[in-house]
Amino acid sequence: MGAIGLAPCKDVVVLAREPVPGLGRLIATARSVCGVFSDAGPTDLSGDASPRHQPGEARALPLMDACCDLVVDYATCSAPQAAQRAVSSIVDSRRLLRPGGVLLLDLSRRDGAGRSVGTLDEAATETQLRGAFQHLAFYRWPGGDAFGTLAEALADTRRPDGEAGAAAYVCAVASDGPLPRVSPQVFGPAAEAAEVTDASDANDANDANDANDAMPRAIAGPSRLAGSVEGGSTKGQAAAARVEATGAEAQSAALEQAVQRLSASNAELAATVQALRHSMSWRISAPLRWLVSTGRRVAGPLSGLLGRGAAYTALQDLTLAEDGFLRAGERPVFGLSPRGGALRPGWAWLEAEIESDRPALNATLFSVCEDGHRVAHSLVLGHGLASRLVALPAGVRSLRFELIDAAGARIKVHRLSFAPLGRVGLALKAYRMLDVDQRRHFLGALLHGHPGRALMQLRGALAAGAGSDAYRTWVALYDTPTDADLERLRALGAALPRQPLISILMPVYNTRPQYLRKALDSVCRQTYGNWELCIADDASPNGEVRAILNEYAVHDRRVKVVFRESNGHICAASNSALELVAGDFVALMDHDDALPPHALYMIAKEINDHPDVDMIYTDEDKVDADDHRHDPHFKTDWNRELFYSQNMVAHLGVYRTDLVRRIGGFRVGFEGSQDYDFVLRFLPHTEAARIRHIPHVLYHWRIFPGVTSFSTDNPDASLDTARRAMRDYFATAEPEADVVPVGHGWWRIKRPLPSPLPRVSLIVPTRDRLDVLKVAVDGLLNETDYANLQVIVVDNDSVEPATLAYFETLRADPRVTVLRVPGPFNFSALNNRALEVADGAILGFVNNDIEVIDAGWLGEMVAQVSRPNVGAVGARLYYANDTLQHAGVILGIYGVAAHSHRHFARNSVGYFGRPVLVQNLSAVTAACMLVPRAVFEAVGGYDEEGLTVGYNDVDLCLRIRERGYDIVYTPFAELRHLESVSRGENRSAAQIARDAKERATMIARWPSVISRDPFYNPNLSTANEDFTLSFPPRVPRPWAQSGVET
């Protein structure tokens, strides 16, 4: 079997209808082989049971992405409806291959005896392969079962008459990397008759000249000829070198003829170029050629400004209908590539206009990187042009534009462009996003010598604009009730068993009249009627404000107003308004903000559902001067540690009136942070179970240039009042903790280490890979600033002499214990066994591919986990390229769980600061996790039976939370994590089956928390790790007749 030539030390996947000849030799040569057979039962290859697969069904292929180096596909052309299934089969293979991997696709139709009875349409197959791979070659031979692994096309060896020779057997070889060389002898005894065709050669001249189409051909012609000569010479030299390497006895007549024809062609082209360069026309056209050359040099920088567009190819689940529309299958995918250049990391502008019979389509642009990971950028396609700014990650290799939940849709692509942006292009995009006032402030900052302020405005515009289109579409689809919806909400509100009186507290001072009216109107239009609006005007000098307030008070008795005689600022005014309150609950509202019409209904319903509630907070967004909504903040359920880090409650906050009066309302002197101080003083009078979060946007915070408040006008004073409020709170709650600002108005609560230091047993399972193990252990022993630790290296059948010798040196260190635990890799069992020799009160679970980069990491984690309410603590981990690997675990993403903000830049603050702030979570990774030994033993340790490798840390954390303990993520313990480098990825059939079983175990064991992680908002996507919007949301709209919208 020819595939053996590429198999040594490779991971190979064989797709066939039944086991094929030569598999035994392939198994003996390759590192691993997984056979996927559609007609036969599961076949044992390399000791693993092979899954079954129907060729051509791309989504059904039961293998993980980037799991192999070589795909050998016998199945596609032998399957019924082979031509239709070829596209899906190519997508199958592209998904399975690692960077530089090779696909060998048999194009020969075979009868029951394996004889060729024809071939698949090469032209159609070439089109599909070129959409998925960068390099492609076809090979033909007249007989013998030699299908397999020829890999780089040596030259264009078509017959002199231009017709390819008839061949009984044909295969295609495709890869994103250079095609490897294989001797023609792989084709067996008939090697001398083999014909080799590099399909890419025929297009070389066209590809090279794409950028020159606009230039005068008479001028560019000689340069093109010269390029052809140079290219031809290179090909001829390469072909000659390969012929010499294979030996004279193995040379093919076709290859020799190819070299001869190329040499003759080179000589002819060289003579033509020489004659042209000595002609009069060549000398006369020299200035024009200079202009052409200069134009090309200028075109490069301008391309980053103007964009070159992109070529797109239908890769998957798209068929052309008779009416000219494309019909979307289960998971339609386009491939995108920029014209005139390779993909590079950095900013780019994506635009798409796709006509559809759906009201909107949700699309995701996936940046596929060299290491196999994918970074997602969401885009919502309504009617018209949609666009967004995207950041391509380091190592980006290809782009996939996928339409989500579009099965059955009719679509027509009017525009699908992708343009890289340089700094100038990025700045222009940002400037165009600014409104008139923002542009005036931007230009003013530049003219007055404040480039930093101008730059901050551009950055803010980019941050807001990148997701604004998606949010506007989301609002239109899922958060805009119709008149009929509002009528239904009025009926639902009137039917509530309890009708709590909700008092809205509104301090007013010199509000712009139009926005004051909008604020008052938003209250008066509520679908729930049992409310009162308690307003205190803080001696506004603008008489129109008083007139407006009196007008509304006259028209609606529920509007109560008190006019203060002197200005006392927001705290005093809020307390004056509090004196008017007669309701059961107090809601806080600013004088120029707005409530959606269903806000108070949602509050009343929550009170009905949870009568003992003391405090309610909701999601919020911002509105500009024209009421355009943007920048939504989708919050977690009650998250005490995150609240300590930032005021995540903010708007809309609703509080039980009795408790508000018990704490004395608002403290004068804390202006700018009065809401934060208010909640901090409120917390000791309630408990977590009586704090409720409503995952709906029930507050619109008006913010745009010119709108000011105490905090915006006095940022230093606001920071000072927040620090004083926090220190007052912690003086009682945690007297030894220190409150440290960390920027952006956020905080770190720095807890002290216990005295004496508790003993920590750091458990490191390993199997060989001394290169990473030594870095990890040396870091734990010599680069960690913590005196009382034990390192337990759990050796799971290491065999390399260097590793065993290293274990002997470690045994000489009294801080280290080497524990040998033989048998199949079982992460749960290895860690559980370590308790036999662990002597620490705190257990630390550390992967063997961890690298210490901050000496204080363990001290920070011990300080957190030593608190009596904490059951586990996780760290902030980075990949080798300094992007985020772990900032906590979010449940539900990808079906079970995934890491928050994975692959974000190290200095990114992420979604509302989540990666850089201490917070409570449902789970953290055991790549670096601390657990009190007593807690670990109380919950029974890791699950050794059901979760041997995957999700065992998530399961452990969920059982710890079930016992009432908190799980804490701290970004102030930083390490580097190479992620599974010693064990490798899940790639064999047995590993894939195990992963599926463990996923099923988790879903069956924890269905409610996986479907609704309390520390992840249901309005955010579970298809990505980047906190993008969910289309549709996973929480029902209050006016929806049934469940979540479809």
mmCIF file of N, CA and C in Angstrom, residues 35-80:
data_model
loop_
_atom_site.group_PDB
_atom_site.id
_atom_site.type_symbol
_atom_site.label_atom_id
_atom_site.label_comp_id
_atom_site.label_asym_id
_atom_site.label_seq_id
_atom_site.Cartn_x
_atom_site.Cartn_y
_atom_site.Cartn_z
ATOM 1 N N GLY A 35 -9.001 3.194 11.818
ATOM 2 C CA GLY A 35 -9.770 2.855 10.637
ATOM 3 C C GLY A 35 -11.227 3.177 10.849
ATOM 4 N N VAL A 36 -11.835 3.872 9.884
ATOM 5 C CA VAL A 36 -13.240 4.232 9.966
ATOM 6 C C VAL A 36 -13.947 3.584 8.790
ATOM 7 N N PHE A 37 -14.712 2.508 9.065
ATOM 8 C CA PHE A 37 -15.296 1.683 8.017
ATOM 9 C C PHE A 37 -16.813 1.763 8.079
ATOM 10 N N SER A 38 -17.446 2.010 6.929
ATOM 11 C CA SER A 38 -18.896 2.189 6.914
ATOM 12 C C SER A 38 -19.653 0.885 6.721
ATOM 13 N N ASP A 39 -19.044 -0.099 6.061
ATOM 14 C CA ASP A 39 -19.766 -1.336 5.778
ATOM 15 C C ASP A 39 -19.435 -2.457 6.744
ATOM 16 N N ALA A 40 -18.253 -2.427 7.318
ATOM 17 C CA ALA A 40 -17.840 -3.487 8.242
ATOM 18 C C ALA A 40 -18.066 -3.045 9.674
ATOM 19 N N GLY A 41 -18.014 -4.003 10.565
ATOM 20 C CA GLY A 41 -18.132 -3.676 11.973
ATOM 21 C C GLY A 41 -16.872 -3.003 12.468
ATOM 22 N N PRO A 42 -16.857 -2.535 13.701
ATOM 23 C CA PRO A 42 -15.666 -1.905 14.251
ATOM 24 C C PRO A 42 -14.466 -2.845 14.173
ATOM 25 N N THR A 43 -13.346 -2.295 13.734
ATOM 26 C CA THR A 43 -12.142 -3.086 13.519
ATOM 27 C C THR A 43 -11.056 -2.650 14.468
ATOM 28 N N ASP A 44 -10.382 -3.583 15.050
ATOM 29 C CA ASP A 44 -9.342 -3.303 16.040
ATOM 30 C C ASP A 44 -8.051 -2.920 15.330
ATOM 31 N N LEU A 45 -7.672 -1.656 15.413
ATOM 32 C CA LEU A 45 -6.426 -1.176 14.827
ATOM 33 C C LEU A 45 -5.579 -0.592 15.941
ATOM 34 N N SER A 46 -4.339 -1.018 16.062
ATOM 35 C CA SER A 46 -3.442 -0.542 17.117
ATOM 36 C C SER A 46 -4.068 -0.715 18.482
ATOM 37 N N GLY A 47 -4.896 -1.716 18.606
ATOM 38 C CA GLY A 47 -5.499 -1.997 19.915
ATOM 39 C C GLY A 47 -6.732 -1.197 20.208
ATOM 40 N N ASP A 48 -7.184 -0.317 19.251
ATOM 41 C CA ASP A 48 -8.346 0.523 19.510
ATOM 42 C C ASP A 48 -9.505 0.091 18.636
ATOM 43 N N ALA A 49 -10.705 0.089 19.177
ATOM 44 C CA ALA A 49 -11.891 -0.192 18.384
ATOM 45 C C ALA A 49 -12.177 0.992 17.474
ATOM 46 N N SER A 50 -12.398 0.711 16.202
ATOM 47 C CA SER A 50 -12.606 1.792 15.243
ATOM 48 C C SER A 50 -14.077 2.175 15.179
ATOM 49 N N PRO A 51 -14.386 3.455 15.150
ATOM 50 C CA PRO A 51 -15.772 3.886 15.007
ATOM 51 C C PRO A 51 -16.255 3.657 13.577
ATOM 52 N N ARG A 52 -17.575 3.684 13.424
ATOM 53 C CA ARG A 52 -18.148 3.534 12.097
ATOM 54 C C ARG A 52 -18.575 4.894 11.575
ATOM 55 N N HIS A 53 -18.582 5.012 10.239
ATOM 56 C CA HIS A 53 -18.888 6.303 9.650
ATOM 57 C C HIS A 53 -19.428 6.112 8.246
ATOM 58 N N GLN A 54 -20.459 6.832 7.902
ATOM 59 C CA GLN A 54 -20.973 6.809 6.532
ATOM 60 C C GLN A 54 -20.226 7.867 5.744
ATOM 61 N N PRO A 55 -19.454 7.527 4.715
ATOM 62 C CA PRO A 55 -18.636 8.518 4.010
ATOM 63 C C PRO A 55 -19.483 9.646 3.456
ATOM 64 N N GLY A 56 -18.954 10.856 3.576
ATOM 65 C CA GLY A 56 -19.650 12.010 3.040
ATOM 66 C C GLY A 56 -20.504 12.745 4.044
ATOM 67 N N GLU A 57 -20.702 12.206 5.226
ATOM 68 C CA GLU A 57 -21.479 12.895 6.247
ATOM 69 C C GLU A 57 -20.512 13.574 7.200
ATOM 70 N N ALA A 58 -20.171 14.838 6.882
ATOM 71 C CA ALA A 58 -19.056 15.495 7.551
ATOM 72 C C ALA A 58 -19.261 15.633 9.048
ATOM 73 N N ARG A 59 -20.461 15.977 9.479
ATOM 74 C CA ARG A 59 -20.679 16.241 10.896
ATOM 75 C C ARG A 59 -20.704 14.963 11.715
ATOM 76 N N ALA A 60 -20.946 13.812 11.030
ATOM 77 C CA ALA A 60 -21.081 12.558 11.764
ATOM 78 C C ALA A 60 -19.751 11.889 12.033
ATOM 79 N N LEU A 61 -18.679 12.370 11.437
ATOM 80 C CA LEU A 61 -17.399 11.690 11.601
ATOM 81 C C LEU A 61 -16.969 11.746 13.061
ATOM 82 N N PRO A 62 -16.828 10.622 13.742
ATOM 83 C CA PRO A 62 -16.643 10.601 15.199
ATOM 84 C C PRO A 62 -15.189 10.774 15.618
ATOM 85 N N LEU A 63 -14.515 11.771 15.069
ATOM 86 C CA LEU A 63 -13.133 12.042 15.415
ATOM 87 C C LEU A 63 -12.982 13.519 15.709
ATOM 88 N N MET A 64 -11.996 13.855 16.542
ATOM 89 C CA MET A 64 -11.790 15.234 16.940
ATOM 90 C C MET A 64 -11.032 16.000 15.864
ATOM 91 N N ASP A 65 -11.128 17.333 15.907
ATOM 92 C CA ASP A 65 -10.367 18.166 15.000
ATOM 93 C C ASP A 65 -8.874 17.974 15.237
ATOM 94 N N ALA A 66 -8.082 18.141 14.148
ATOM 95 C CA ALA A 66 -6.624 18.119 14.220
ATOM 96 C C ALA A 66 -6.094 16.907 14.967
ATOM 97 N N CYS A 67 -6.593 15.712 14.600
ATOM 98 C CA CYS A 67 -6.217 14.504 15.337
ATOM 99 C C CYS A 67 -5.204 13.642 14.602
ATOM 100 N N CYS A 68 -4.838 13.972 13.354
ATOM 101 C CA CYS A 68 -3.943 13.082 12.614
ATOM 102 C C CYS A 68 -3.086 13.861 11.634
ATOM 103 N N ASP A 69 -2.060 13.157 11.110
ATOM 104 C CA ASP A 69 -1.149 13.746 10.132
ATOM 105 C C ASP A 69 -1.474 13.323 8.709
ATOM 106 N N LEU A 70 -2.166 12.204 8.552
ATOM 107 C CA LEU A 70 -2.433 11.647 7.233
ATOM 108 C C LEU A 70 -3.830 11.038 7.207
ATOM 109 N N VAL A 71 -4.627 11.419 6.205
ATOM 110 C CA VAL A 71 -5.929 10.804 5.966
ATOM 111 C C VAL A 71 -5.856 10.066 4.637
ATOM 112 N N VAL A 72 -6.146 8.771 4.672
ATOM 113 C CA VAL A 72 -6.182 7.942 3.473
ATOM 114 C C VAL A 72 -7.647 7.609 3.211
ATOM 115 N N ASP A 73 -8.214 8.162 2.127
ATOM 116 C CA ASP A 73 -9.652 8.065 1.885
ATOM 117 C C ASP A 73 -9.926 7.151 0.694
ATOM 118 N N TYR A 74 -10.296 5.899 1.007
ATOM 119 C CA TYR A 74 -10.760 4.957 0.000
ATOM 120 C C TYR A 74 -12.273 5.070 -0.207
ATOM 121 N N ALA A 75 -12.967 5.695 0.744
ATOM 122 C CA ALA A 75 -14.409 5.488 0.862
ATOM 123 C C ALA A 75 -15.234 6.337 -0.083
ATOM 124 N N THR A 76 -14.808 7.581 -0.331
ATOM 125 C CA THR A 76 -15.699 8.539 -0.978
ATOM 126 C C THR A 76 -16.155 8.101 -2.358
ATOM 127 N N CYS A 77 -15.208 7.715 -3.196
ATOM 128 C CA CYS A 77 -15.577 7.378 -4.575
ATOM 129 C C CYS A 77 -16.291 6.050 -4.669
ATOM 130 N N SER A 78 -16.177 5.217 -3.656
ATOM 131 C CA SER A 78 -16.864 3.934 -3.658
ATOM 132 C C SER A 78 -18.278 4.033 -3.114
ATOM 133 N N ALA A 79 -18.599 5.193 -2.506
ATOM 134 C CA ALA A 79 -19.907 5.344 -1.875
ATOM 135 C C ALA A 79 -20.966 5.668 -2.911
ATOM 136 N N PRO A 80 -22.228 5.338 -2.608
ATOM 137 C CA PRO A 80 -23.315 5.793 -3.481
ATOM 138 C C PRO A 80 -23.325 7.321 -3.522
#
